[in-house]
Amino acid sequence: MSKPYLVIAAGGTGGHMFPAQALAEVMLRRGWRVKLSTDARGARYTGGFPHSTEIEQVSSATFARGGVTAKALVPFRIVGGVASMAARMLKDKPDVVVGFGGYPSIPALGAAWALRRPRMIHEQNGVLGRVNGIFATRVDQVACGTWPTAVPDGVAAVHVGNPVRLSIKDRAAAAYISPGEYPMSILVIGGSQGARILSDVVPPAIAALPLDTLQHLRVSHQARDEDGERVAAYYAENGITADVQPFFNDLPNRMSEAQLVISRSGASSVADISVIGRPSILVPYAAATGDHQTANAQGLVEAGAAIRIPESMLTVESLSEQIAAVLNNPDAALQMSLAAVRYSKPDAADDLAALVETLAGHRPQDPEGSLE
């Protein structure tokens, strides 16, 4: 008997790719065959996917980039991509197609809609992205990572949470060492692409801390390639031990060891922080569609697990003050850590997998399969 077959379609950012990876991990363990459909940008994140995941690159077309001619060709490229994917699905019929957003998810979702294959979307943010907004009324199921999520009238959405990778889930509710007069760690992450404003403001904000705090600190700072050298130099000039990289492959380990996380409030970052359970200072990306990063942060803030600083109010002084408020109050920091864990949904990937199996008409299986 052939394995049930899932096609996962996701765009080229970590915000889409990490929850896609989490679902792939669970479905493979449940005995499914899994194919990922993404573009060249998304392919950069496939190194963490289980080796048995089939990877298929599609040509991405977006109205957000390129000149007038390129944008004029977008509809034709989209139609061509959908037609090509439909031809493949006629030969190799998926039991379910799941889209996680981004323009590269259009071919698979569009083909599944045209062929009436079972299909669903997962929206990570509190506001539907452009592509998910298009397909919300054209799929059989809408799953949401952030709650509440605004969806079109007549669409019933299910809150499953944002799936986290096994490497994150393995550290769920990791023991938290409260700040004190011993080595402490701050983790700075700006989403999968880094964040220039954090590279501009965080280093001087940390440098402004009292010397008796600084002497115990080490920093892991994710910075864009073009910012990395100056960020590393600033830390070095101010005598701060820092590891500056464009991407941390060992992020779960660094987050587990951190006393404080300073981050954008992308959906995957918020999910990782809450599952591991760390105090955080969140700076929503002001230009995010529908201001969805502010919505993403709301739950952790209301739970008492995070401090949110709007980008318009982020200064060296305001950030330094909030960093000190966490590091100088170990009992409060511990309570923030516990609150984050209480807010988290570590089983989101399993809940999403159950929806997939229900949609396919398959009975759930025990997760005994191999991930290799």
Tab-separated table of C-alpha atoms in Angstrom:
chain	number	residue	atom	x	y	z
A	1	MET	CA	0.000	0.000	0.000
A	2	SER	CA	1.452	3.380	-1.000
A	3	LYS	CA	2.082	6.055	1.597
A	4	PRO	CA	-0.321	8.995	1.844
A	5	TYR	CA	1.218	11.965	0.050
A	6	LEU	CA	1.452	15.556	1.321
A	7	VAL	CA	2.610	18.600	-0.634
A	8	ILE	CA	3.769	21.508	1.527
A	9	ALA	CA	4.055	24.884	-0.218
A	10	ALA	CA	5.919	27.730	1.465
A	11	GLY	CA	7.573	31.026	0.568
A	12	GLY	CA	11.191	31.973	0.962
A	13	THR	CA	11.493	33.323	4.502
A	14	GLY	CA	12.087	31.589	7.798
A	15	GLY	CA	8.662	32.730	8.963
A	16	HIS	CA	7.073	30.440	6.387
A	17	MET	CA	9.746	27.760	6.163
A	18	PHE	CA	10.226	26.907	9.851
A	19	PRO	CA	6.580	25.922	10.519
A	20	ALA	CA	6.612	24.077	7.179
A	21	GLN	CA	9.637	22.123	8.405
A	22	ALA	CA	7.853	21.352	11.678
A	23	LEU	CA	4.877	19.879	9.832
A	24	ALA	CA	7.151	17.873	7.514
A	25	GLU	CA	8.924	16.356	10.520
A	26	VAL	CA	5.656	15.204	12.090
A	27	MET	CA	4.070	13.902	8.881
A	28	LEU	CA	7.151	11.858	7.993
A	29	ARG	CA	7.071	10.294	11.442
A	30	ARG	CA	3.422	9.426	10.827
A	31	GLY	CA	4.361	7.513	7.714
A	32	TRP	CA	3.527	10.071	5.049
A	33	ARG	CA	5.475	10.911	1.953
A	34	VAL	CA	6.233	14.659	1.973
A	35	LYS	CA	7.219	17.029	-0.800
A	36	LEU	CA	8.155	20.679	-0.231
A	37	SER	CA	7.402	23.167	-2.989
A	38	THR	CA	9.363	26.415	-2.589
A	39	ASP	CA	11.528	28.880	-4.492
A	40	ALA	CA	15.277	29.542	-4.543
A	41	ARG	CA	15.035	31.761	-1.441
A	42	GLY	CA	13.154	29.088	0.452
A	43	ALA	CA	15.669	26.466	-0.633
A	44	ARG	CA	18.214	28.173	1.632
A	45	TYR	CA	16.252	26.896	4.624
A	46	THR	CA	15.861	23.296	3.493
A	47	GLY	CA	19.055	22.133	5.194
A	48	GLY	CA	17.103	21.573	8.396
A	49	PHE	CA	14.367	19.511	6.745
A	50	PRO	CA	14.522	15.718	7.194
A	51	HIS	CA	16.506	14.111	4.368
A	52	SER	CA	13.493	12.112	3.216
A	53	THR	CA	11.607	15.307	2.335
A	54	GLU	CA	11.361	15.714	-1.426
A	55	ILE	CA	12.330	19.246	-2.456
A	56	GLU	CA	10.851	20.891	-5.526
A	57	GLN	CA	11.867	24.398	-6.564
A	58	VAL	CA	9.315	26.535	-8.372
A	59	SER	CA	9.770	29.852	-10.102
A	60	SER	CA	8.581	32.611	-7.783
A	61	ALA	CA	6.675	35.616	-9.096
A	62	THR	CA	5.879	38.611	-6.925
A	63	PHE	CA	4.527	42.101	-7.495
A	64	ALA	CA	6.725	43.366	-4.646
A	65	ARG	CA	10.017	43.340	-6.559
A	66	GLY	CA	11.288	44.176	-10.035
A	67	GLY	CA	10.607	46.885	-12.588
A	68	VAL	CA	7.494	47.632	-14.603
A	69	THR	CA	8.205	44.928	-17.199
A	70	ALA	CA	8.864	42.279	-14.572
A	71	LYS	CA	5.661	43.145	-12.740
A	72	ALA	CA	3.671	43.041	-15.977
A	73	LEU	CA	4.867	39.470	-16.539
A	74	VAL	CA	3.923	38.279	-13.055
A	75	PRO	CA	0.358	37.147	-13.914
A	76	PHE	CA	1.661	35.086	-16.844
A	77	ARG	CA	4.356	33.487	-14.698
A	78	ILE	CA	1.791	32.671	-12.018
A	79	VAL	CA	-0.584	31.058	-14.526
A	80	GLY	CA	2.304	29.130	-16.032
A	81	GLY	CA	3.415	27.938	-12.618
A	82	VAL	CA	-0.074	26.767	-11.677
A	83	ALA	CA	-0.495	24.945	-15.008
A	84	SER	CA	2.866	23.228	-14.640
A	85	MET	CA	2.083	22.148	-11.078
A	86	ALA	CA	-1.386	20.907	-12.106
A	87	ALA	CA	0.177	18.702	-14.768
A	88	ARG	CA	2.463	17.173	-12.141
A	89	MET	CA	-0.403	16.666	-9.690
A	90	LEU	CA	-2.419	14.828	-12.347
A	91	LYS	CA	0.382	12.273	-12.542
A	92	ASP	CA	1.268	12.220	-8.851
A	93	LYS	CA	-1.890	13.046	-6.894
A	94	PRO	CA	-1.360	14.493	-3.418
A	95	ASP	CA	-3.760	13.508	-0.665
A	96	VAL	CA	-3.478	17.008	0.816
A	97	VAL	CA	-1.794	20.289	-0.111
A	98	VAL	CA	-0.883	22.687	2.714
A	99	GLY	CA	0.216	26.263	2.023
A	100	PHE	CA	2.132	28.355	4.559
A	101	GLY	CA	2.080	31.630	2.644
A	102	GLY	CA	4.372	33.527	0.317
A	103	TYR	CA	4.160	33.810	-3.459
A	104	PRO	CA	5.949	30.466	-4.029
A	105	SER	CA	2.944	28.708	-2.477
A	106	ILE	CA	0.648	29.901	-5.288
A	107	PRO	CA	1.457	27.171	-7.875
A	108	ALA	CA	0.698	24.264	-5.534
A	109	LEU	CA	-2.379	25.840	-3.947
A	110	GLY	CA	-3.663	27.071	-7.298
A	111	ALA	CA	-3.253	23.634	-8.852
A	112	ALA	CA	-4.904	21.938	-5.868
A	113	TRP	CA	-7.855	24.329	-6.172
A	114	ALA	CA	-8.169	23.732	-9.923
A	115	LEU	CA	-8.020	19.954	-9.467
A	116	ARG	CA	-10.174	19.996	-6.315
A	117	ARG	CA	-7.557	18.232	-4.240
A	118	PRO	CA	-7.963	18.555	-0.430
A	119	ARG	CA	-6.151	21.724	0.588
A	120	MET	CA	-5.588	24.005	3.532
A	121	ILE	CA	-3.545	27.003	4.577
A	122	HIS	CA	-1.740	27.830	7.785
A	123	GLU	CA	-1.425	31.508	8.644
A	124	GLN	CA	1.329	32.228	11.137
A	125	ASN	CA	0.473	35.872	11.852
A	126	GLY	CA	-2.521	37.633	13.338
A	127	VAL	CA	-3.266	39.159	9.924
A	128	LEU	CA	-3.601	37.064	6.766
A	129	GLY	CA	-0.720	37.483	4.348
A	130	ARG	CA	-1.470	38.436	0.756
A	131	VAL	CA	-1.368	34.931	-0.664
A	132	ASN	CA	-3.212	33.312	2.232
A	133	GLY	CA	-5.787	36.069	1.959
A	134	ILE	CA	-6.391	35.081	-1.675
A	135	PHE	CA	-6.814	31.402	-0.847
A	136	ALA	CA	-8.685	31.669	2.475
A	137	THR	CA	-12.046	31.240	0.711
A	138	ARG	CA	-10.672	28.663	-1.725
A	139	VAL	CA	-9.407	26.017	0.671
A	140	ASP	CA	-11.088	23.375	2.810
A	141	GLN	CA	-9.470	24.438	6.055
A	142	VAL	CA	-7.791	27.543	7.513
A	143	ALA	CA	-5.458	26.957	10.452
A	144	CYS	CA	-4.116	29.873	12.472
A	145	GLY	CA	-0.963	30.277	14.502
A	146	THR	CA	-1.865	33.540	16.257
A	147	TRP	CA	-5.250	34.062	17.863
A	148	PRO	CA	-7.373	35.833	17.029
A	149	THR	CA	-6.601	36.076	13.308
A	150	ALA	CA	-8.795	38.223	11.088
A	151	VAL	CA	-10.290	36.052	8.324
A	152	PRO	CA	-12.903	36.788	5.637
A	153	ASP	CA	-16.585	36.543	6.557
A	154	GLY	CA	-17.878	33.007	6.313
A	155	VAL	CA	-14.452	31.407	6.807
A	156	ALA	CA	-14.147	29.174	9.862
A	157	ALA	CA	-10.598	29.173	11.204
A	158	VAL	CA	-9.034	26.767	13.680
A	159	HIS	CA	-6.410	27.885	16.189
A	160	VAL	CA	-3.572	25.350	16.300
A	161	GLY	CA	-0.671	27.633	17.163
A	162	ASN	CA	2.571	27.993	15.248
A	163	PRO	CA	4.417	24.701	14.715
A	164	VAL	CA	7.984	24.676	15.999
A	165	ARG	CA	10.810	22.496	14.739
A	166	LEU	CA	11.764	19.386	16.693
A	167	SER	CA	15.042	21.066	17.671
A	168	ILE	CA	12.949	23.728	19.448
A	169	LYS	CA	10.358	21.338	20.870
A	170	ASP	CA	13.143	19.174	22.310
A	171	ARG	CA	13.995	22.168	24.520
A	172	ALA	CA	10.422	22.986	25.516
A	173	ALA	CA	10.261	24.571	28.967
A	174	ALA	CA	14.043	24.288	29.331
A	175	ALA	CA	15.207	25.112	32.836
A	176	TYR	CA	15.778	28.847	33.172
A	177	ILE	CA	18.734	30.262	35.098
A	178	SER	CA	17.683	33.640	36.451
A	179	PRO	CA	20.044	36.597	35.965
A	180	GLY	CA	22.735	36.984	38.603
A	181	GLU	CA	26.390	37.630	39.315
A	182	TYR	CA	27.619	34.892	37.029
A	183	PRO	CA	27.907	34.476	33.228
A	184	MET	CA	24.725	35.606	31.512
A	185	SER	CA	23.676	35.559	27.869
A	186	ILE	CA	21.583	37.845	25.694
A	187	LEU	CA	20.347	36.546	22.345
A	188	VAL	CA	19.524	39.117	19.656
A	189	ILE	CA	17.555	37.896	16.638
A	190	GLY	CA	15.909	39.906	13.891
A	191	GLY	CA	13.974	37.267	12.015
A	192	SER	CA	15.462	35.141	9.251
A	193	GLN	CA	16.841	38.213	7.461
A	194	GLY	CA	18.209	40.045	10.471
A	195	ALA	CA	17.122	43.556	11.429
A	196	ARG	CA	19.179	46.689	10.830
A	197	ILE	CA	17.481	48.695	13.549
A	198	LEU	CA	18.438	46.087	16.143
A	199	SER	CA	22.027	46.211	14.883
A	200	ASP	CA	21.946	49.997	15.270
A	201	VAL	CA	20.334	50.208	18.712
A	202	VAL	CA	21.065	47.016	20.647
A	203	PRO	CA	24.897	47.210	20.877
A	204	PRO	CA	24.979	50.749	22.380
A	205	ALA	CA	22.007	49.890	24.621
A	206	ILE	CA	23.942	46.942	26.038
A	207	ALA	CA	27.127	49.026	26.308
A	208	ALA	CA	25.190	51.579	28.399
A	209	LEU	CA	24.488	48.997	31.110
A	210	PRO	CA	26.361	49.333	34.425
A	211	LEU	CA	29.824	47.789	34.463
A	212	ASP	CA	28.874	45.299	37.184
A	213	THR	CA	26.255	43.896	34.800
A	214	LEU	CA	28.395	44.094	31.661
A	215	GLN	CA	31.235	42.100	33.155
A	216	HIS	CA	28.985	39.026	33.312
A	217	LEU	CA	27.444	39.381	29.851
A	218	ARG	CA	28.031	37.635	26.565
A	219	VAL	CA	25.937	38.371	23.490
A	220	SER	CA	24.842	36.308	20.501
A	221	HIS	CA	23.733	38.799	17.840
A	222	GLN	CA	22.196	37.929	14.492
A	223	ALA	CA	23.045	40.650	11.986
A	224	ARG	CA	22.836	41.018	8.245
A	225	ASP	CA	26.020	40.389	6.283
A	226	GLU	CA	26.386	44.100	5.538
A	227	ASP	CA	26.039	44.996	9.241
A	228	GLY	CA	28.006	42.191	10.847
A	229	GLU	CA	31.465	43.694	10.748
A	230	ARG	CA	30.526	47.023	12.318
A	231	VAL	CA	28.353	45.344	14.969
A	232	ALA	CA	31.167	42.977	15.948
A	233	ALA	CA	33.636	45.884	16.019
A	234	TYR	CA	31.371	47.929	18.301
A	235	TYR	CA	31.041	45.113	20.808
A	236	ALA	CA	34.804	44.530	20.745
A	237	GLU	CA	35.593	48.233	21.201
A	238	ASN	CA	33.360	48.307	24.265
A	239	GLY	CA	34.834	45.168	25.798
A	240	ILE	CA	31.680	43.094	25.329
A	241	THR	CA	32.065	39.405	24.490
A	242	ALA	CA	29.890	38.856	21.415
A	243	ASP	CA	29.343	36.326	18.661
A	244	VAL	CA	27.915	38.091	15.599
A	245	GLN	CA	26.598	35.948	12.725
A	246	PRO	CA	24.045	36.348	9.920
A	247	PHE	CA	22.296	33.127	10.956
A	248	PHE	CA	22.583	30.802	13.945
A	249	ASN	CA	22.276	27.135	13.053
A	250	ASP	CA	22.301	26.330	16.757
A	251	LEU	CA	19.569	28.822	17.671
A	252	PRO	CA	17.661	26.441	19.987
A	253	ASN	CA	20.779	25.926	22.079
A	254	ARG	CA	21.591	29.638	22.262
A	255	MET	CA	18.003	30.499	23.190
A	256	SER	CA	17.976	27.841	25.900
A	257	GLU	CA	21.100	29.351	27.442
A	258	ALA	CA	19.879	32.969	27.255
A	259	GLN	CA	18.650	35.004	30.197
A	260	LEU	CA	16.997	37.435	27.758
A	261	VAL	CA	15.993	37.419	24.102
A	262	ILE	CA	15.723	40.658	22.108
A	263	SER	CA	13.830	40.034	18.901
A	264	ARG	CA	11.484	41.107	16.193
A	265	SER	CA	8.037	39.609	16.779
A	266	GLY	CA	7.770	37.420	13.725
A	267	ALA	CA	5.399	34.525	14.344
A	268	SER	CA	8.095	31.831	14.354
A	269	SER	CA	10.337	33.828	16.683
A	270	VAL	CA	7.454	34.350	19.119
A	271	ALA	CA	6.620	30.636	18.977
A	272	ASP	CA	10.249	29.594	19.600
A	273	ILE	CA	10.630	32.028	22.501
A	274	SER	CA	7.406	30.875	24.150
A	275	VAL	CA	8.022	27.132	23.740
A	276	ILE	CA	11.544	27.286	25.186
A	277	GLY	CA	10.306	29.844	27.703
A	278	ARG	CA	12.497	32.941	27.828
A	279	PRO	CA	11.903	36.560	28.876
A	280	SER	CA	11.911	38.743	25.787
A	281	ILE	CA	11.939	42.295	24.553
A	282	LEU	CA	10.022	42.398	21.289
A	283	VAL	CA	10.322	45.129	18.659
A	284	PRO	CA	7.603	44.638	16.004
A	285	TYR	CA	8.597	45.411	12.429
A	286	ALA	CA	6.719	48.634	11.728
A	287	ALA	CA	6.306	48.001	7.988
A	288	ALA	CA	4.809	44.512	8.405
A	289	THR	CA	1.575	43.979	6.481
A	290	GLY	CA	-1.382	45.005	8.625
A	291	ASP	CA	1.039	45.644	11.508
A	292	HIS	CA	0.846	41.902	12.125
A	293	GLN	CA	4.015	41.776	14.239
A	294	THR	CA	2.354	43.941	16.870
A	295	ALA	CA	-0.508	41.435	16.934
A	296	ASN	CA	1.973	38.552	17.139
A	297	ALA	CA	3.541	40.020	20.264
A	298	GLN	CA	0.241	40.752	22.009
A	299	GLY	CA	-0.244	37.324	23.576
A	300	LEU	CA	3.207	37.181	25.177
A	301	VAL	CA	2.865	40.769	26.405
A	302	GLU	CA	-0.560	40.121	27.958
A	303	ALA	CA	0.776	36.921	29.547
A	304	GLY	CA	3.482	38.963	31.277
A	305	ALA	CA	6.242	37.162	29.393
A	306	ALA	CA	7.474	39.944	27.129
A	307	ILE	CA	8.110	43.669	26.921
A	308	ARG	CA	7.028	45.245	23.642
A	309	ILE	CA	8.711	48.395	22.353
A	310	PRO	CA	7.210	49.932	19.195
A	311	GLU	CA	9.845	50.666	16.584
A	312	SER	CA	8.956	54.371	16.734
A	313	MET	CA	9.851	54.416	20.440
A	314	LEU	CA	12.998	52.299	20.241
A	315	THR	CA	15.985	54.305	21.446
A	316	VAL	CA	19.279	53.365	23.042
A	317	GLU	CA	18.026	54.760	26.344
A	318	SER	CA	14.619	53.065	26.326
A	319	LEU	CA	16.063	49.700	25.346
A	320	SER	CA	18.908	49.859	27.858
A	321	GLU	CA	16.398	50.644	30.597
A	322	GLN	CA	14.262	47.615	29.729
A	323	ILE	CA	17.276	45.292	29.465
A	324	ALA	CA	18.355	46.404	32.937
A	325	ALA	CA	14.810	45.903	34.242
A	326	VAL	CA	14.991	42.222	33.303
A	327	LEU	CA	18.597	41.480	34.248
A	328	ASN	CA	18.401	43.314	37.595
A	329	ASN	CA	15.211	41.552	38.705
A	330	PRO	CA	15.871	37.803	38.760
A	331	ASP	CA	12.532	36.886	40.354
A	332	ALA	CA	10.603	38.909	37.757
A	333	ALA	CA	12.706	37.405	34.959
A	334	LEU	CA	11.871	33.903	36.206
A	335	GLN	CA	8.166	34.753	36.252
A	336	MET	CA	8.432	36.014	32.658
A	337	SER	CA	10.045	32.724	31.674
A	338	LEU	CA	7.279	30.687	33.313
A	339	ALA	CA	4.599	32.895	31.752
A	340	ALA	CA	6.084	32.298	28.305
A	341	VAL	CA	5.870	28.541	28.797
A	342	ARG	CA	2.255	28.777	29.955
A	343	TYR	CA	1.411	30.770	26.826
A	344	SER	CA	3.176	28.365	24.444
A	345	LYS	CA	1.658	25.678	22.229
A	346	PRO	CA	4.471	23.127	21.861
A	347	ASP	CA	2.161	20.569	20.235
A	348	ALA	CA	1.020	22.870	17.418
A	349	ALA	CA	2.693	20.711	14.748
A	350	ASP	CA	0.866	17.609	15.994
A	351	ASP	CA	-2.446	19.471	16.053
A	352	LEU	CA	-1.858	20.703	12.512
A	353	ALA	CA	-0.910	17.183	11.424
A	354	ALA	CA	-4.186	15.889	12.852
A	355	LEU	CA	-6.075	18.410	10.706
A	356	VAL	CA	-4.148	17.229	7.647
A	357	GLU	CA	-5.034	13.597	8.314
A	358	THR	CA	-8.674	14.450	8.948
A	359	LEU	CA	-8.792	16.378	5.686
A	360	ALA	CA	-7.277	13.426	3.846
A	361	GLY	CA	-9.672	10.994	5.460
A	362	HIS	CA	-6.800	9.038	7.008
A	363	ARG	CA	-6.802	7.845	10.580
A	364	PRO	CA	-3.959	9.311	12.635
A	365	GLN	CA	-0.947	7.049	12.997
A	366	ASP	CA	1.537	6.711	15.836
A	367	PRO	CA	4.675	8.822	15.249
A	368	GLU	CA	7.071	5.900	14.897
A	369	GLY	CA	8.460	6.532	11.439
A	370	SER	CA	11.987	7.665	10.664
A	371	LEU	CA	12.915	11.255	9.968
A	372	GLU	CA	15.939	10.327	7.897
